[in-house]
Coordinates of C-alpha atoms and ligand atoms in Angstrom, one line a residue:
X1 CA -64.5 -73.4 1.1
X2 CA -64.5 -71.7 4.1
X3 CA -68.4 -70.8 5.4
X4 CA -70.2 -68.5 7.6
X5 CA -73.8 -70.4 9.2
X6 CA -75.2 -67.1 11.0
X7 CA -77.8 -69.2 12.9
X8 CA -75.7 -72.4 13.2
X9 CA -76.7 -73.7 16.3
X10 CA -80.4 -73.5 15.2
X11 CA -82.2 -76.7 13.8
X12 CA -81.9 -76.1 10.2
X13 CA -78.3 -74.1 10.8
X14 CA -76.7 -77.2 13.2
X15 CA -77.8 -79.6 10.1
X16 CA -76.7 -77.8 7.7
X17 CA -73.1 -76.8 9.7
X18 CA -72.8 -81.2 9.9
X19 CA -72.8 -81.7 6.2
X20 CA -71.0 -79.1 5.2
X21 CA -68.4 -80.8 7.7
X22 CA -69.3 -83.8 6.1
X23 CA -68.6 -82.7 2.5
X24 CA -65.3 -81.0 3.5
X25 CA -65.6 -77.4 4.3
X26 CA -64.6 -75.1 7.1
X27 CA -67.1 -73.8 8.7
X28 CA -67.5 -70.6 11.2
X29 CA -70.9 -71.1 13.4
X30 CA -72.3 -67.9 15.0
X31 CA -75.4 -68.0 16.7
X32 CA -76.2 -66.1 19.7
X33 CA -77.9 -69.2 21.5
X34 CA -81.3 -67.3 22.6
X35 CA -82.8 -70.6 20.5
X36 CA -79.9 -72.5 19.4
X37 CA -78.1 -75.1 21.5
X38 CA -74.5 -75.4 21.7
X39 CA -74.5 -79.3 21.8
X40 CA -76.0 -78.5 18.1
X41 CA -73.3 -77.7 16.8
X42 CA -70.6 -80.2 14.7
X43 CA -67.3 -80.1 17.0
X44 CA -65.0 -79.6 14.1
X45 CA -67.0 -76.3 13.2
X46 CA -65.3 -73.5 15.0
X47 CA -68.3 -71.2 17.0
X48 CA -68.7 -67.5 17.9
X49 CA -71.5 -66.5 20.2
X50 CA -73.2 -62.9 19.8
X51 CA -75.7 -61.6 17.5
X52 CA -76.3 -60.1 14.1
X53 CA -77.4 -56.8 15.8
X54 CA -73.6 -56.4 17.0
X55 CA -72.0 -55.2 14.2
X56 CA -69.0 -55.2 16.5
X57 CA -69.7 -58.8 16.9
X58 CA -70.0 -59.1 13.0
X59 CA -66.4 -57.7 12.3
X60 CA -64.7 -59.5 14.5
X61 CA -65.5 -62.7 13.3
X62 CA -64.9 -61.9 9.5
X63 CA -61.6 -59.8 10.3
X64 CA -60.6 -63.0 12.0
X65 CA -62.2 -65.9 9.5
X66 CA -61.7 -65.7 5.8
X67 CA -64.8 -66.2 4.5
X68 CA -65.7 -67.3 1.1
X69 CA -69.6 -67.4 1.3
X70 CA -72.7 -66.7 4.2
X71 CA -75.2 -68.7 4.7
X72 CA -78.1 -66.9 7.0
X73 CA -80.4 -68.8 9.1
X74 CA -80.7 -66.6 12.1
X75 CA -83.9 -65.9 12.8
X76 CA -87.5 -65.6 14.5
X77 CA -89.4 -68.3 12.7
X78 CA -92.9 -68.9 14.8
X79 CA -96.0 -67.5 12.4
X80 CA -98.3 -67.6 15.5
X81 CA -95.8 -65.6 17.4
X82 CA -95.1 -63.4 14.5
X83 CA -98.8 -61.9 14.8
X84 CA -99.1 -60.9 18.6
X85 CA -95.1 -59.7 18.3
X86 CA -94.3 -58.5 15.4
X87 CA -91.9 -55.8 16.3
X88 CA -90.0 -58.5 17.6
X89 CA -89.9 -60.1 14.5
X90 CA -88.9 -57.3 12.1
X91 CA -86.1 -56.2 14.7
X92 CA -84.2 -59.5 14.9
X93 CA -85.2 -60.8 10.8
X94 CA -84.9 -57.6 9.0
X95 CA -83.0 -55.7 11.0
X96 CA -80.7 -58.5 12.0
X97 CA -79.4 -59.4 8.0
X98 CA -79.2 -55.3 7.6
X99 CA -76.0 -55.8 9.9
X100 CA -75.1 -58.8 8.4
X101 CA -75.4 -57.5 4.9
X102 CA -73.4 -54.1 5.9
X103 CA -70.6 -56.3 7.5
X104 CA -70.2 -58.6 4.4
X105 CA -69.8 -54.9 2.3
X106 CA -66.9 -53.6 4.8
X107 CA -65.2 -57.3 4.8
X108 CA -65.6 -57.9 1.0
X109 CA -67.6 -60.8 0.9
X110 CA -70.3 -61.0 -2.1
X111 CA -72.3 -64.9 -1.5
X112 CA -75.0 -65.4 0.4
X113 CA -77.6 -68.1 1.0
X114 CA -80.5 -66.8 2.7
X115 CA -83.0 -69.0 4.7
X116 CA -86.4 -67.7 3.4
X117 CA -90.3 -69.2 3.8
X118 CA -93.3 -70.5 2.0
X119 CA -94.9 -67.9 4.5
X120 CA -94.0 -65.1 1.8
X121 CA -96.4 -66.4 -0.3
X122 CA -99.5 -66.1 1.8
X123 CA -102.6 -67.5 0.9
X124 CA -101.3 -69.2 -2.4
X125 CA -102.9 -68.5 -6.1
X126 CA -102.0 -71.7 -6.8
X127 CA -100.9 -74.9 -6.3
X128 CA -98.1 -76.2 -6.6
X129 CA -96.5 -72.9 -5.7
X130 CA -93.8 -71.6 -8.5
X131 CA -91.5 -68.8 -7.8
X132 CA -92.6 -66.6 -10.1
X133 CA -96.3 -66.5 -7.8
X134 CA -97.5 -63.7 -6.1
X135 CA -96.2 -63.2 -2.9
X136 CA -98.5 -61.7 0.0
X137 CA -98.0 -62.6 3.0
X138 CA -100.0 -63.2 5.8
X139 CA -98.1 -63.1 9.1
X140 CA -95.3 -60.8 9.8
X141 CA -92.6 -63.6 9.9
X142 CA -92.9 -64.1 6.3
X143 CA -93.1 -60.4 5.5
X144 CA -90.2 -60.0 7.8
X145 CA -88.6 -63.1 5.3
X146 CA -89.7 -61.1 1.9
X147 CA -88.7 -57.8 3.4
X148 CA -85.2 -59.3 3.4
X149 CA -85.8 -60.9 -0.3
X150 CA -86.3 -57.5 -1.3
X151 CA -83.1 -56.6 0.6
X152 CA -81.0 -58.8 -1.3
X153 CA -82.3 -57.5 -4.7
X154 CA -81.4 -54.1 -4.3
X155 CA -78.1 -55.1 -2.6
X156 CA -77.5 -57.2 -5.4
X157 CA -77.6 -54.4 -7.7
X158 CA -75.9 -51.8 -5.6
X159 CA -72.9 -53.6 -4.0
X160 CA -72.8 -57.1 -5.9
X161 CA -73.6 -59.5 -3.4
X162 CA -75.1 -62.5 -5.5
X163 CA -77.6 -64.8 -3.0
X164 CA -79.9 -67.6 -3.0
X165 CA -82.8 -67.5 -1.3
X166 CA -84.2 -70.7 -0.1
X167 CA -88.0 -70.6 0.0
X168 CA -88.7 -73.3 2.4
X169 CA -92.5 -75.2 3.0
X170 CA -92.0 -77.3 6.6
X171 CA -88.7 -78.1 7.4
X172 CA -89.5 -81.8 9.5
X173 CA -87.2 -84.9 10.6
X174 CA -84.0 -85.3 12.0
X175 CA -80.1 -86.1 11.0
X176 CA -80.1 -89.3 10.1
X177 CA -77.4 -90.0 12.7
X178 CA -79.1 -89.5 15.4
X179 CA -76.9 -87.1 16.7
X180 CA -79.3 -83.8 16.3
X181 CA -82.5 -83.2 15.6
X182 CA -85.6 -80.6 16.6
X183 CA -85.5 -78.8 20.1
X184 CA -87.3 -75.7 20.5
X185 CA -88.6 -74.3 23.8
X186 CA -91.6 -73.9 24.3
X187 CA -92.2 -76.3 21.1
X188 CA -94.8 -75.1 18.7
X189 CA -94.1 -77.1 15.8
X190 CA -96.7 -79.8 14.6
X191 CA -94.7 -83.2 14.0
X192 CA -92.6 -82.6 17.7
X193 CA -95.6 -82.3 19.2
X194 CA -97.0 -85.2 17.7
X195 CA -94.0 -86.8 19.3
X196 CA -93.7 -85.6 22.5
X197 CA -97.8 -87.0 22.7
X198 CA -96.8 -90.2 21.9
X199 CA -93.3 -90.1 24.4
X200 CA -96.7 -89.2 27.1
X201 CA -94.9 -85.8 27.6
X202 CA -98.1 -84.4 26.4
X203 CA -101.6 -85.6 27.1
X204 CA -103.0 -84.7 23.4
X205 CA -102.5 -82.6 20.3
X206 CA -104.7 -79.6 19.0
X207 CA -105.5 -79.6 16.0
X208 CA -105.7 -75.7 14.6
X209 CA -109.1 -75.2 12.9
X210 CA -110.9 -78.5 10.8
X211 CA -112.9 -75.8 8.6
X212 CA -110.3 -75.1 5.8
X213 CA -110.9 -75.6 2.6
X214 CA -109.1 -78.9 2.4
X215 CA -110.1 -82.0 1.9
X216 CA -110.3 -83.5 5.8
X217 CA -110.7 -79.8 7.3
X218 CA -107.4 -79.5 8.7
X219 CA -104.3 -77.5 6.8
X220 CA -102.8 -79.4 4.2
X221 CA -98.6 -78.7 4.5
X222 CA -95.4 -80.1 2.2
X223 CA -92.5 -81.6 4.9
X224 CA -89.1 -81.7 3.5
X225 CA -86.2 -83.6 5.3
X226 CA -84.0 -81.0 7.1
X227 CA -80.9 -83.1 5.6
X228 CA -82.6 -82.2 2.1
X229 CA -82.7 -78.9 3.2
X230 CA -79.4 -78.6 4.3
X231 CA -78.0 -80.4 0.9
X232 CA -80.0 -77.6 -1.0
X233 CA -78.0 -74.9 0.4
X234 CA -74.4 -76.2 -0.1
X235 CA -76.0 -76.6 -3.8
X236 CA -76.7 -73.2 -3.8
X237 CA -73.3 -71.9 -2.7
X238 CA -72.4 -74.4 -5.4
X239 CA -74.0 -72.7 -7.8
X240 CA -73.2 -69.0 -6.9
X241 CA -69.8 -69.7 -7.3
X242 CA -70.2 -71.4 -10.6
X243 CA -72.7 -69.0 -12.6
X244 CA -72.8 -65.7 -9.9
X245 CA -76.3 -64.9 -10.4
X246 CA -78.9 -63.8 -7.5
X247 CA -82.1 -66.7 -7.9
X248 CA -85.0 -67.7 -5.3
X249 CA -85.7 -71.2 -5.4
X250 CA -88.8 -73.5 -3.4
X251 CA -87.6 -76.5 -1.6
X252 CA -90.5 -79.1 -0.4
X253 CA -91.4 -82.5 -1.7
X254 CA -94.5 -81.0 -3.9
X255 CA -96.8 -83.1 -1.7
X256 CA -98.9 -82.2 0.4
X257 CA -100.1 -83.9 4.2
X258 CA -102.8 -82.7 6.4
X259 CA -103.1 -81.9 9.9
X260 CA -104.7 -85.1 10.8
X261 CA -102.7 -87.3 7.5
X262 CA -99.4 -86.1 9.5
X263 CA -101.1 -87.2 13.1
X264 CA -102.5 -90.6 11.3
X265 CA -99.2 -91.5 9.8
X266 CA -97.2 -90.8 13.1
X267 CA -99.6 -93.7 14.8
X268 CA -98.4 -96.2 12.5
X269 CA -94.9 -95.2 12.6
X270 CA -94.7 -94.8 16.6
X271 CA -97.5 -97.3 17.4
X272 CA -98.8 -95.4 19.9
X273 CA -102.4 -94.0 20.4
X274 CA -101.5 -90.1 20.2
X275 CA -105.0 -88.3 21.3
X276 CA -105.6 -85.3 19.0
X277 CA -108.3 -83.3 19.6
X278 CA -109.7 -80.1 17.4
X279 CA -109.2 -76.3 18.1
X280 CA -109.9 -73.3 16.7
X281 CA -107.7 -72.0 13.2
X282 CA -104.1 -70.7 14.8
X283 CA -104.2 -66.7 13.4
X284 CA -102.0 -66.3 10.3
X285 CA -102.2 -69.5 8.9
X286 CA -102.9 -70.8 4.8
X287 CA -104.9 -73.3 4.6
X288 CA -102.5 -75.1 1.9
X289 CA -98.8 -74.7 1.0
X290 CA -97.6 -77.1 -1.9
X291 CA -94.4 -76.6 -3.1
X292 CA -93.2 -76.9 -7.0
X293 CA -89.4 -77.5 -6.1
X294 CA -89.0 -77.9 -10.3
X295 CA -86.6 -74.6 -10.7
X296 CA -84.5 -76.3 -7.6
X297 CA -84.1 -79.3 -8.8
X298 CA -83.2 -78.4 -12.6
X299 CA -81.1 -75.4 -12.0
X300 CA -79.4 -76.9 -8.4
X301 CA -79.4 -80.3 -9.4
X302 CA -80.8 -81.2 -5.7
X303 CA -83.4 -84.1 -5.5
X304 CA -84.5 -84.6 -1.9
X305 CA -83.4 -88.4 -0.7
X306 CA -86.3 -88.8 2.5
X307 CA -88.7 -87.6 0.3
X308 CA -91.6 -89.5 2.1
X309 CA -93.4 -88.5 5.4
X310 CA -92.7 -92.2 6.9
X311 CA -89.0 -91.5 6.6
X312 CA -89.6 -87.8 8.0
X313 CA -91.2 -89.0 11.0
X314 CA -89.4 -92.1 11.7
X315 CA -85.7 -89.9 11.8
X316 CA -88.0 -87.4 13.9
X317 CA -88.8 -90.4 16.0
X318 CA -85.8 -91.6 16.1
X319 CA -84.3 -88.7 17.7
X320 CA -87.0 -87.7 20.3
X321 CA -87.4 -91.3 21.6
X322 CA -83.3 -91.3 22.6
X323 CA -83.0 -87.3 23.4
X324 CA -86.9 -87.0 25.3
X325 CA -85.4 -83.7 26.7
X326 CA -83.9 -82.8 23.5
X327 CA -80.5 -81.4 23.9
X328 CA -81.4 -80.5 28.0
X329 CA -79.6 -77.0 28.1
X330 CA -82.3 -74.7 28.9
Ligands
UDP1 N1 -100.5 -77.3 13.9 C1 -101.5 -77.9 14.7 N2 -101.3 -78.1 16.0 C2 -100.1 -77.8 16.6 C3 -99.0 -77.2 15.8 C4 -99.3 -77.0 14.5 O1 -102.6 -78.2 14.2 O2 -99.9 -78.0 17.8 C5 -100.7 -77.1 12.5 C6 -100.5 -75.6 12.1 O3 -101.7 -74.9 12.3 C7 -100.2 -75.8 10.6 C8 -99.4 -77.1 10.6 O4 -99.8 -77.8 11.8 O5 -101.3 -75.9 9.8 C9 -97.9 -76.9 10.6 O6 -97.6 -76.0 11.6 P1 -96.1 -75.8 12.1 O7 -96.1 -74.9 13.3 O8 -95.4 -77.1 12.4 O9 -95.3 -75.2 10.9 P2 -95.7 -73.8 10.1 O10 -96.6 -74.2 9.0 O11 -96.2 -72.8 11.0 O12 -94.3 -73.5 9.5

């Protein structure tokens, strides 16, 4: 098949653009590199730079590709940034797929696999977290994320496009390869940070806020493998061709880590002292997100393979310790 990856230069896009590669497609990358690196991206994948905003941009590449399926990861995806800007947000998330979505309508194209968040569901009812839960977001990236859920629905309905949405809890780790991994500037992400402590790039790591109601204090998150990620979303375009119907589906391990479990368990696996120190809560944050990846696994048939936090953070280490300046085009 032959695939758009809006986003593909991103982290989740680039590892998702490699095994697609790997499994045999063709794939189109487009990605208008404000955060994505070009070295991201798999060389047989052919690449556009420009934005979803261009609808200019947008034609071009499907009058000139033909494509059989989407998959949208391009995106704003910083919850802490996402409160002080969240204009910024809505303009490149919401308003971003609106171009995208009117583009696959002129060109004809009816699949899409849309990279949405555990952050739609807020504060959680309860945990795990099922699909079916409400969703009530508490930072404007993930109402941006359900804003575009919503999107899809009535798209669905009124011009046929069928789409997955991928509801994912903390994307973590690295390609197993080595080749790519996690480089965002500034980095805001917890288990990079950890990292770039223990390469001594950093002198410590905050810890946002020890008074949740968690067991230790500090938020309690589910990592998933960004290779598992990446298989769950050629499942989905899998499965859109095989049944055509719209469905929303969690992807995490459906265990959850706190702040200071994820610190702890990166000592062991790095051997290095990695000083953490506690600040105050980071605004917009849950203080637990457990996924139940049940529907995912049953109606995808996607089990997650480094489904433990060791192997998360040892391909995480793996790729910071030989790329300390991650892909160094910035
Ligand atoms: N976190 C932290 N210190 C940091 C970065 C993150 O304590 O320097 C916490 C953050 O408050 C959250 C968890 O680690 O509870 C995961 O945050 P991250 O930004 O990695 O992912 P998010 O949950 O925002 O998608």
């Amino acid at each position: 098949m032959n695939i758009l990856v809006c986003g593909g230069a991103g982290y989740i896009g680039s590892h998702t653009v490699y095994e697609l590669i790997e499994q045999g497609h063709s794939v189109v990358a487009a990605d208008n590199l404000c955060k994505g690196h070009r070295a991201a991206v798999h060389k047989d994948a052919s690449f556009y730079e420009g934005d979803l905003r261009d609808s200019t941009f947008l034609d071009k590449v499907f009058s000139e590709n033909k494509i059989d399926a989407v998959i949208d990861f391009a995106a704003f995806s910083l919850v802490g940034e996402s409160c002080s800007e969240p204009l910024k947000y809505f303009d490149n998330n919401v308003y971003g797929t609106v171009r995208l979505l009117e583009a696959m309508v002129r060109a004809g194209v009816k699949k899409i696999v849309f990279s949405s968040t555990a952050a739609t569901y807020g504060e959680p009812e309860n945990i795990p977290i099922l699909e079916s839960d409400r969703t009530f977001p508490t930072n404007p990236y993930g109402e941006s994320k359900l804003t575009v859920e919503k999107i899809l629905k009535w798209s669905d309905a009124a011009y046929g496009i069928k789409y997955v949405a991928l509801r994912y809890f903390n994307a973590a780790g690295a390609h197993i390869s080595g080749e790519i991994g996690e480089d965002h500037s500034p980095e805001s992400h917890l288990i990079p940070i950890i990292l770039q402590t223990a390469l001594g790039q950093r002198e410590q790591i905050a810890m946002f806020g020890n008074d949740y109601p968690t067991p230790d204090g500090t938020c309690v998150r589910d990592y998933i493998h960004v290779t598992d990620l990446a298989d769950a979303h050629i499942k989905a375009i899998e499965k859109l061709f095989r049944d055509e119907t719209s469905a929303v589906y969690n992807l995490g391990n459906g265990k959850g880590f706190s702040v200071k479990e994820v610190v702890e368990e990166a000592r062991r696996v790095t051997g290095k002292e990695i000083k953490a120190v506690i600040e105050g809560r980071r605004a917009g944050d849950p203080s637990t997100l457990i996924a139940s990846s049940e529907k995912a696994m049953k109606e995808l048939g996607w089990t997650p393979r480094f489904n433990t936090l060791t192997k998360i953070i040892e391909s995480a280490w793996n790729w910071h310790k030989t790329h300390p300046t991650g892909y160094n085009d910035k």
